[in-house]
Coordinates of C-alpha atoms in Angstrom, one line a residue:
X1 CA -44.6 25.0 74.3
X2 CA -41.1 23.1 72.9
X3 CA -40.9 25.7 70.1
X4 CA -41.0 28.6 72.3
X5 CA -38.0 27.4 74.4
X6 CA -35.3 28.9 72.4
X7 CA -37.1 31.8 72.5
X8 CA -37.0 31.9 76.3
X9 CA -33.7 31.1 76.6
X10 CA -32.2 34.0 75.2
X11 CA -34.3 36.0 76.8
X12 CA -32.6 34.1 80.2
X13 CA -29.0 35.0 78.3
X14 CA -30.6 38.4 77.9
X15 CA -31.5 39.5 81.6
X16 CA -27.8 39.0 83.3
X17 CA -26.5 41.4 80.2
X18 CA -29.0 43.8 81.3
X19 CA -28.2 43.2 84.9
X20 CA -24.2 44.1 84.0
X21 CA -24.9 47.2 82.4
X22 CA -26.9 48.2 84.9
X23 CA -24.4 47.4 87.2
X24 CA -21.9 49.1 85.2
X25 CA -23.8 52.2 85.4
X26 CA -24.6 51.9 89.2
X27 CA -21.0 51.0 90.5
X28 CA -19.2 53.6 87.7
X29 CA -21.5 56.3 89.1
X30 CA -20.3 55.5 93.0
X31 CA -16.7 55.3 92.0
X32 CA -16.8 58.4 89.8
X33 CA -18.7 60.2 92.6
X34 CA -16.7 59.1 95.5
X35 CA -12.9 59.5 94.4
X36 CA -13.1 60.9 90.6
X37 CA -10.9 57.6 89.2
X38 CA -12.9 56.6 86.4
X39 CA -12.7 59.7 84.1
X40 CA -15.7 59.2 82.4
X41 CA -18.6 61.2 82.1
X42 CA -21.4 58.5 81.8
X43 CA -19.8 55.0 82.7
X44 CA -19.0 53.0 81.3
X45 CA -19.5 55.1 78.6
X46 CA -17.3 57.9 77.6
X47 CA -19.9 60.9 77.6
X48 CA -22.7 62.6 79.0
X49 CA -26.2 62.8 79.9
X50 CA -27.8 65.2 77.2
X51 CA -31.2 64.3 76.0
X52 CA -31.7 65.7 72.3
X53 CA -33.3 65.8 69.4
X54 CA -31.6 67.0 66.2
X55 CA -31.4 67.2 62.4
X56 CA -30.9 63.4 62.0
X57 CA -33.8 62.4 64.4
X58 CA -36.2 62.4 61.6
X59 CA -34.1 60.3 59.1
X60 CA -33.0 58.0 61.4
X61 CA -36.2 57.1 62.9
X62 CA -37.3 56.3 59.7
X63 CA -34.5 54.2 58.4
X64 CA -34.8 52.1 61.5
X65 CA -38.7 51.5 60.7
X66 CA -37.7 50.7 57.5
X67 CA -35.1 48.4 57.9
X68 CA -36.8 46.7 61.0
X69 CA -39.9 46.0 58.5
X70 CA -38.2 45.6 55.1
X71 CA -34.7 44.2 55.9
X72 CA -35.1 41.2 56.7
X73 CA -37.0 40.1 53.7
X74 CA -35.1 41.8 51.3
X75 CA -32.0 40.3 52.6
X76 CA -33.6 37.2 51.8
X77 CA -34.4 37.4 48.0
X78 CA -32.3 40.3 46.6
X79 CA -29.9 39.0 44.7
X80 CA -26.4 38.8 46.3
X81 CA -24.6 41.6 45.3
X82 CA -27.5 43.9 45.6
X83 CA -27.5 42.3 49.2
X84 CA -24.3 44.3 49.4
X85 CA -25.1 47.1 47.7
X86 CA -28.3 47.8 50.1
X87 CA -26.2 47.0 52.9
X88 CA -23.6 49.7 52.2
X89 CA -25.9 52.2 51.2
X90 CA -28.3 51.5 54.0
X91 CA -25.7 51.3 56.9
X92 CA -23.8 54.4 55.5
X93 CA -27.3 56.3 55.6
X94 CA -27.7 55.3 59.1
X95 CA -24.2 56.0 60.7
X96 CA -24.8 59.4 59.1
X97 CA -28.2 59.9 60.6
X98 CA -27.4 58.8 63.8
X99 CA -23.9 61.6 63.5
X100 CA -26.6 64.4 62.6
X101 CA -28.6 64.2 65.7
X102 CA -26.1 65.9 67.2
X103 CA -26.2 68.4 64.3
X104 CA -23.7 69.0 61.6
X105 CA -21.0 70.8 63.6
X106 CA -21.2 68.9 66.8
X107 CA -22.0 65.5 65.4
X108 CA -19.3 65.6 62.2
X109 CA -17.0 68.4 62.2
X110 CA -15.6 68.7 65.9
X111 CA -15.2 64.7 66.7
X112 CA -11.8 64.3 65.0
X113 CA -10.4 68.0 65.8
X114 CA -10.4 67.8 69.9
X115 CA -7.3 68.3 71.6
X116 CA -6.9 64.6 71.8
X117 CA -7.4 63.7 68.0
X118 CA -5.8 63.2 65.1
X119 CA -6.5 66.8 63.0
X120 CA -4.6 68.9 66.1
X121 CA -1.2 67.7 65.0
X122 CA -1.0 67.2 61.2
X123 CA 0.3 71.2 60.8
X124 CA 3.6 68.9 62.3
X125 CA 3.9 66.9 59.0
X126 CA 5.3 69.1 56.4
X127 CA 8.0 66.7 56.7
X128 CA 6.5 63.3 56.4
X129 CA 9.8 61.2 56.6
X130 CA 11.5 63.7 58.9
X131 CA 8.7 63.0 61.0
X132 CA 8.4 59.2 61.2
X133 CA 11.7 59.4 62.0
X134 CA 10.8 61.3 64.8
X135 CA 7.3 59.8 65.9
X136 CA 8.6 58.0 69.0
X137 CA 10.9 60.9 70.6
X138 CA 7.5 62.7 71.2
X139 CA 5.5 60.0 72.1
X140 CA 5.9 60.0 76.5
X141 CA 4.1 63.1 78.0
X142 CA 7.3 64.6 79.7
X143 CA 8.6 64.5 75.9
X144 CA 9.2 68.0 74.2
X145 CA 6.0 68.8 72.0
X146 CA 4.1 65.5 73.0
X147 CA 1.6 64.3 70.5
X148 CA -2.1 64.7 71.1
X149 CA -3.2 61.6 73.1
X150 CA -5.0 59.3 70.2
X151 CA -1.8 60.1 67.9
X152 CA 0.6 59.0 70.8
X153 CA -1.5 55.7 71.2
X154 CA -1.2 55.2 67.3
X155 CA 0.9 53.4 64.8
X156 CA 1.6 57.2 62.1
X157 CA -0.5 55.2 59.3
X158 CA -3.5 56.4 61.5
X159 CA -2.0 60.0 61.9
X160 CA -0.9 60.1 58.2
X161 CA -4.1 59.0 56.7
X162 CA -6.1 62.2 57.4
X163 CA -1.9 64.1 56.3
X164 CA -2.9 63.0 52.7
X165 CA -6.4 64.2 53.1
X166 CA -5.2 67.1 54.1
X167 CA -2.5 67.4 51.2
X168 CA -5.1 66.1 48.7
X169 CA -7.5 69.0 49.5
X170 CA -9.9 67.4 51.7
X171 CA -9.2 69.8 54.7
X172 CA -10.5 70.1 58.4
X173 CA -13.3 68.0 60.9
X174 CA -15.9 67.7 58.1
X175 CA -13.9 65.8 55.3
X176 CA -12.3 63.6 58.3
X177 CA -15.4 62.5 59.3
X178 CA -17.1 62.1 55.8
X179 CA -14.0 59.7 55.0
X180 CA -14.6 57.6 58.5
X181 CA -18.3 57.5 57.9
X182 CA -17.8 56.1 54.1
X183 CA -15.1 53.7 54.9
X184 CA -16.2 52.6 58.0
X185 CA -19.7 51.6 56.4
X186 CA -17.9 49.6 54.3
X187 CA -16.8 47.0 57.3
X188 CA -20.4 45.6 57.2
X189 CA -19.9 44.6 53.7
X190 CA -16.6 42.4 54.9
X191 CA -18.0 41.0 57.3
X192 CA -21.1 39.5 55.2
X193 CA -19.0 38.8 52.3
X194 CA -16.5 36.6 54.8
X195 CA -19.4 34.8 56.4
X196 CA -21.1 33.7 52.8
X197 CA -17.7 32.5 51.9
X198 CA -16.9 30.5 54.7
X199 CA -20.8 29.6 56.3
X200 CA -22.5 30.0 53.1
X201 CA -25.4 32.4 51.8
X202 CA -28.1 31.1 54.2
X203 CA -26.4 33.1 57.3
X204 CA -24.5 35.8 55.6
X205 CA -28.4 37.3 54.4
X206 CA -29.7 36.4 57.9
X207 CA -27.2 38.5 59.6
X208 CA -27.0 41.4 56.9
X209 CA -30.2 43.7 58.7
X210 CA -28.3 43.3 62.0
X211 CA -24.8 44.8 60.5
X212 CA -26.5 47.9 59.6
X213 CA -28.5 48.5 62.3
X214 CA -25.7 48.1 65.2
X215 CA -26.0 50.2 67.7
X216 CA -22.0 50.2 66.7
X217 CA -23.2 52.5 64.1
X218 CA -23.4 55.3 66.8
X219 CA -19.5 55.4 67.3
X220 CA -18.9 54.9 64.0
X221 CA -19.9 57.8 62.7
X222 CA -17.3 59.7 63.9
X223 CA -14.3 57.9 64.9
X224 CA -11.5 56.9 63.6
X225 CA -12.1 53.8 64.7
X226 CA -14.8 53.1 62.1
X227 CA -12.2 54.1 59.5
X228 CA -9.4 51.0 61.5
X229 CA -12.4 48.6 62.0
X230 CA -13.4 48.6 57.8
X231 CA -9.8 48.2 57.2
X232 CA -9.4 44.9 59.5
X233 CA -12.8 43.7 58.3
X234 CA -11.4 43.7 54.6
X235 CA -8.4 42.2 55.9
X236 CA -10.3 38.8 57.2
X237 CA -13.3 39.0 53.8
X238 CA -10.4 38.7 51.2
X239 CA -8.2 36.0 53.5
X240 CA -12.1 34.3 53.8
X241 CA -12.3 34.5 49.4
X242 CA -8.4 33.4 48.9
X243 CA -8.8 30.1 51.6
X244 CA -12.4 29.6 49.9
X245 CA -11.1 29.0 46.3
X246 CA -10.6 32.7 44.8
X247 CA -7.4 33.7 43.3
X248 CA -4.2 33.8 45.1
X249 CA -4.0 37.5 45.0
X250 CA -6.8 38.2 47.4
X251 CA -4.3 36.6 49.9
X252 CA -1.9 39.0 48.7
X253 CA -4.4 41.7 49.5
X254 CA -5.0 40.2 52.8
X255 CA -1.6 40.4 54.1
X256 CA -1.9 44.2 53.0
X257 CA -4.6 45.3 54.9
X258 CA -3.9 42.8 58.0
X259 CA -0.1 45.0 58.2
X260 CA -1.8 48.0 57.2
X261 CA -4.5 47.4 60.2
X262 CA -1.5 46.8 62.4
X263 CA 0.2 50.6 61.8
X264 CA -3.5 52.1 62.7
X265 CA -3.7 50.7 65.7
X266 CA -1.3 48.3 68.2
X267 CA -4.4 46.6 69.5
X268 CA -5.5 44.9 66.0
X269 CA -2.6 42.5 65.5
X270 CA -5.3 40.9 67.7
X271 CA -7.0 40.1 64.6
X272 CA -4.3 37.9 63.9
X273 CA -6.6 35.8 66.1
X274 CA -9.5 36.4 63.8
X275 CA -7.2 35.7 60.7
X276 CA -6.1 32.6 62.5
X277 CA -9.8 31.3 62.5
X278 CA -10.2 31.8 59.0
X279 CA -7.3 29.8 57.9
X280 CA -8.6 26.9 59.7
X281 CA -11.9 26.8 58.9
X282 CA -10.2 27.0 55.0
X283 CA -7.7 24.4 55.9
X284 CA -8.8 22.7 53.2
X285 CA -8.1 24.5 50.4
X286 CA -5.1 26.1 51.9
X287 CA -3.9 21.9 52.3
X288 CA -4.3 22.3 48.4
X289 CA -3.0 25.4 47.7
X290 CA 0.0 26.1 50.4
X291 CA 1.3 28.7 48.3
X292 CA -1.5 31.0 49.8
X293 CA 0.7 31.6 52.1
X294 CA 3.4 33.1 50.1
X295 CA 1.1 36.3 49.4
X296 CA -0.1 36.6 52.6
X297 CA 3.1 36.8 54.7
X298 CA 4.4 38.6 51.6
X299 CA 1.9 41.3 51.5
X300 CA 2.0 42.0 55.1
X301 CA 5.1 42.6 54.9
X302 CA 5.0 45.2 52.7
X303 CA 3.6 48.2 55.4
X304 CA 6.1 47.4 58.2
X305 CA 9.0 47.4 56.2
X306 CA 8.0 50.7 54.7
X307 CA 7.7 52.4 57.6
X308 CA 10.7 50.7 59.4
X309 CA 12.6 51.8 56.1
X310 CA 11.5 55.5 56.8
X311 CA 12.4 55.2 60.3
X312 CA 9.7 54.1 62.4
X313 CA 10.2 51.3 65.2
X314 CA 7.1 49.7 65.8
X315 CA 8.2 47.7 68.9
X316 CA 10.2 50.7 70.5
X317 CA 6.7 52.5 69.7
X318 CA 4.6 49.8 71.2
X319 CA 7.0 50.0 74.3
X320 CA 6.8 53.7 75.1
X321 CA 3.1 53.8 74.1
X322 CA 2.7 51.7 77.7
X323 CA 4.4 53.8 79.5
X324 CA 2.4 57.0 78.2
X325 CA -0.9 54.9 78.7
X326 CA 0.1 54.5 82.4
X327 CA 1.5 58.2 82.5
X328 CA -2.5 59.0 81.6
X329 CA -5.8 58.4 82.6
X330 CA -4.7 54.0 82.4
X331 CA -2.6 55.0 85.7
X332 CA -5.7 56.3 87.2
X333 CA -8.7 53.9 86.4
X334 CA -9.6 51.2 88.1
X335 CA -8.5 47.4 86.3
X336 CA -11.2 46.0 88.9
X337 CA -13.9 47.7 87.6
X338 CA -13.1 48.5 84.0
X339 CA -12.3 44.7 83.4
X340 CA -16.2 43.9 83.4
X341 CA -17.6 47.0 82.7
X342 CA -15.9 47.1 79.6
X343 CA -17.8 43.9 78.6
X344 CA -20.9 45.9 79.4
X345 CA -19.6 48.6 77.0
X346 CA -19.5 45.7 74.3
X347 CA -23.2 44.9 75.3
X348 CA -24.1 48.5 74.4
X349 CA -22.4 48.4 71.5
X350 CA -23.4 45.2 70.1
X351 CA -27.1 45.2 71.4
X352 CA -28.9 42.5 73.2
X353 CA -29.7 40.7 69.9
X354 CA -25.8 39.7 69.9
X355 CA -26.3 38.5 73.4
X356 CA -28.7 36.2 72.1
X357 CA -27.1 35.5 69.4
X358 CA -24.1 34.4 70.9
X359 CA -25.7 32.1 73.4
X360 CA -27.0 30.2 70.5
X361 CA -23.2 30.0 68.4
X362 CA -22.1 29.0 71.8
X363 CA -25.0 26.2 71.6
X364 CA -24.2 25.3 68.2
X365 CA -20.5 24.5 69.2
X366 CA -21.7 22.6 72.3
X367 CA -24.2 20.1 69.9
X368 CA -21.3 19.9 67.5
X369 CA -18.3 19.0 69.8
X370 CA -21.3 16.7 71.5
X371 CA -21.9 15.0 68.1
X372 CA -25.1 16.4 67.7
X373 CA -27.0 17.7 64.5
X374 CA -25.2 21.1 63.8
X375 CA -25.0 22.2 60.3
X376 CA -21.5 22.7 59.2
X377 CA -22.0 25.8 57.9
X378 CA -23.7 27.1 61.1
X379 CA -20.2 25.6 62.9
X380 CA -18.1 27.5 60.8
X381 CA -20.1 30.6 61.4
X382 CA -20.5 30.5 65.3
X383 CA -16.3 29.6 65.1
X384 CA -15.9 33.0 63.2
X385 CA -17.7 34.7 66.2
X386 CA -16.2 32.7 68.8
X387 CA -12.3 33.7 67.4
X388 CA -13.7 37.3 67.9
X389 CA -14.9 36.6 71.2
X390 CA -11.7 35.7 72.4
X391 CA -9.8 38.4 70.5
X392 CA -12.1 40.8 72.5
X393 CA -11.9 38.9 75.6
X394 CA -7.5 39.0 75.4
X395 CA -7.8 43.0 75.1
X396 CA -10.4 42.6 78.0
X397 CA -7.6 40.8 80.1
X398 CA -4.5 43.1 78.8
X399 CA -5.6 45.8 81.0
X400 CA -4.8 48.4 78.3
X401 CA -8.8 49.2 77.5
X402 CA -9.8 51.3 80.1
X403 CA -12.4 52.9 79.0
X404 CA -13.5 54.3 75.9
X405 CA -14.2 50.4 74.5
X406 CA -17.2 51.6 72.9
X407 CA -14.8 53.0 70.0
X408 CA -11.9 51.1 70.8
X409 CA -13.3 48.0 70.3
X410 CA -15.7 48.5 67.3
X411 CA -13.4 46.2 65.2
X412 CA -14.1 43.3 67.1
X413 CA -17.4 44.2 68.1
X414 CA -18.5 43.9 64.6
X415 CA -17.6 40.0 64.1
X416 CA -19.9 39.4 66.7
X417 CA -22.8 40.6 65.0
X418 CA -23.2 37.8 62.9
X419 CA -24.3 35.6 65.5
X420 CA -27.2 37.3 65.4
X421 CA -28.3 35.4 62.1
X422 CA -28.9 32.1 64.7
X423 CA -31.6 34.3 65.5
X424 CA -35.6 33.8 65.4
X425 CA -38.0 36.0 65.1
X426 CA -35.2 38.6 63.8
X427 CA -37.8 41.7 63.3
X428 CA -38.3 41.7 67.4
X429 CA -34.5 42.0 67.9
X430 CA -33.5 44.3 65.0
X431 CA -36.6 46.7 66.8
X432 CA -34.4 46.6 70.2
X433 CA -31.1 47.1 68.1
X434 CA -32.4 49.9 66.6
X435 CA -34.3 51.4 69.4
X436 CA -30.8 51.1 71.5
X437 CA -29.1 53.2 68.7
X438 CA -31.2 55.6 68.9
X439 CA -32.1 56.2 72.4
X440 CA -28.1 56.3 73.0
X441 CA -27.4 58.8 70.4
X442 CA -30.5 60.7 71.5
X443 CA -29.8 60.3 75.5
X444 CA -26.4 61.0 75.6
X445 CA -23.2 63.1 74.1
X446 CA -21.1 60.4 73.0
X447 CA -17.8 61.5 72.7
X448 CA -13.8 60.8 74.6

């Protein structure tokens, strides 16, 4: 019976996840019913009810079989970098699979070439440093020529990325979303190659089958928010190899991404949180190497002041951004309800295996801080979650994630998954991981 207890318990941390969701969905469908203030199709979700099958149906069904049966043992005796191989391969297979349910055109081509998205306004950047000049006069809605919404709500590197697509031949919906797909696989990769520097091996293989089935993977593929969430990811992996013993230069490259990360979106200079984490948990060898630091603040450095240089104001950007957010849909939806329903959002997103999960990191912090039996390394992974957790839980609180959390969040969404390698039985769970991928994909029309 004493072995079956953990077990049960997070199957008790399971049911009052299950029990928000379905609240979400109940009270989201009253409120949108009753006065129209949500603006969503499917709350909390951003979408609508459309059961389908589709091209990727067949493909994706069997990956998740596979990986349900396969991935946890090969994650255990691979070696490590074919660990990391597999997991790009497999998760970028999957994303992709989970995209072509929806068909080719529908699934790929169209997400990033609404009126809302990124592809409608790049026509307006023959000038590229006339035009960062620019960025913020056309940021409010009463502005002349107002950007698209998800370009207004952007830093320009985000806008600019899929400019040099464009100028580099890789035109329209379908190349977008090929680039968000490839990149954004890659984010799995961070992540595992941050936990086996910091938490060791052990974990980093035990979580690897979870990051590549996410149900995440569904939003992934395509956003742009894949495409921002691999480049945060890579941002925390090489500050994890510089404070774990690796050359100074991965710091550098740190910094890079972390300012980079910052210009895609004004939300992710929450992974400064994240970042934070890292450096304390590799306090050690940054104790014997301070000059760590010098690359890091130096290399993110370098994307700010580029931009600032070409005329970009980040702060006066930030400021009007509020004021368009509230001009919108923000000014409309409800903080009351979207302040927990959004945490049901992250539930879909993550799957109920992270729920678990996470009820056991939060268990290993309790023994440790109790001066119980904790492994370190299992510490130093479930402190790596919680530092996500609580970046998550501060955009929860700032009120400006209203909806649409599903995409916006996917950057943090992804360091919770490895809490999931605290896990028993992990075949059971990756089963209702995949099974929530798929029945959302094949349910609903995800899209914002």
């Amino acid at each position: 019976m004493t072995r079956h207890r953990p077990g049960l318990r997070d199957l008790y941390a399971v049911v009052p996840a299950v029990l928000l969701v379905v609240a979400a969905v109940l009270v989201g469908r009253h409120i949108q019913a009753t006065d129209h203030s949500l603006l969503v199709g499917w709350p909390p979700l951003t979408g609508r009810w459309d059961p389908h099958p589709g091209p990727g149906t067949p493909a994706a069904v069997l990956l998740a079989v596979a990986t349900v049966a396969y991935g946890p043992s090969l994650a255990a005796r691979l070696p490590w970098r074919a660990v990391l191989a597999a997991s790009w391969g497999t998760a970028t297979a999957w994303i992709w699979s989970l995209a072509l349910i929806d068909g080719w055109h529908r699934g790929i081509v169209v997400r990033l070439t609404t009126r809302f998205e990124y592809l409608q306004a790049i026509d307006r950047w023959n000038d590229i440093p006339a035009t960062l000049r620019d960025f913020t006069r056309h940021i409010l809605i009463g502005s002349p020529d107002n950007w698209p919404a998800h370009v207004a709500g952007h830093p320009p590197a985000a806008t600019l990325t899929f400019v040099l697509l464009d100028r580099a031949g890789l035109r329209g919906g379908g190349w977008a979303g090929a680039w968000c797909i490839t990149v954004g696989a890659t984010a799995c990769v961070a992540v595992l190659v941050a936990v086996r520097a910091l938490a060791g091996q052990r974990l980093a293989r035990r979580a690897a089958p979870f990051l590549v089935t996410a149900p995440a993977a569904v939003w992934t593929g395509t956003s742009a928010d894949g495409y921002f969430a691999a480049v945060a990811a890579w941002s925390v992996a090489l500050l994890a190899l510089a404070v774990t013993g690796r050359s100074p230069w991965w710091a550098a490259g740190s910094g890079l991404l972390f300012g980079l990360a910052c210009y895609l979106s004004y939300g992710l200079t929450l992974f400064a949180v994240i970042g934070a984490a890292v450096l304390w948990l590799g306090r050690r060898g940054v104790r014997e190497r301070p000059v760590l630091l010098v690359p890091l603040v130096a290399g993110a450095a370098v994307v700010p002041v580029a931009f600032t240089a070409a005329g970009f104001d980040w702060w006066e950007a930030y400021r009007l951004l509020v004021e368009r957010y509230y001009q919108g849909a923000a000014g409309v939806r409800p903080y009351g309800y979207w302040v927990w329903a959004n945490l049901a959002c992250t539930v879909l997103v993550t799957g109920l295996a992270t729920v678990a999960g996470l009820r056991r990191a939060g268990g290993v912090l309790l023994a440790r801080r109790g001066g119980g039996t904790a492994a370190p390394e299992d510490t130093r992974a479930a402190v790596l979650v919680a530092a996500a957790l609580l970046a998550l839980l501060v955009a929860d609180l700032s009120g400006m994630s209203k909806a649409e959390t599903e995409r916006i969040w996917l950057p943090f969404a992804l360091w919770l998954l490895p809490a999931c390698a605290f896990l028993g039985r992990p075949r059971a769970w990756l089963a209702a991981q995949a099974l929530l991928a798929l029945l959302l994909n094949h349910l609903l029309a995800t899209g914002w």
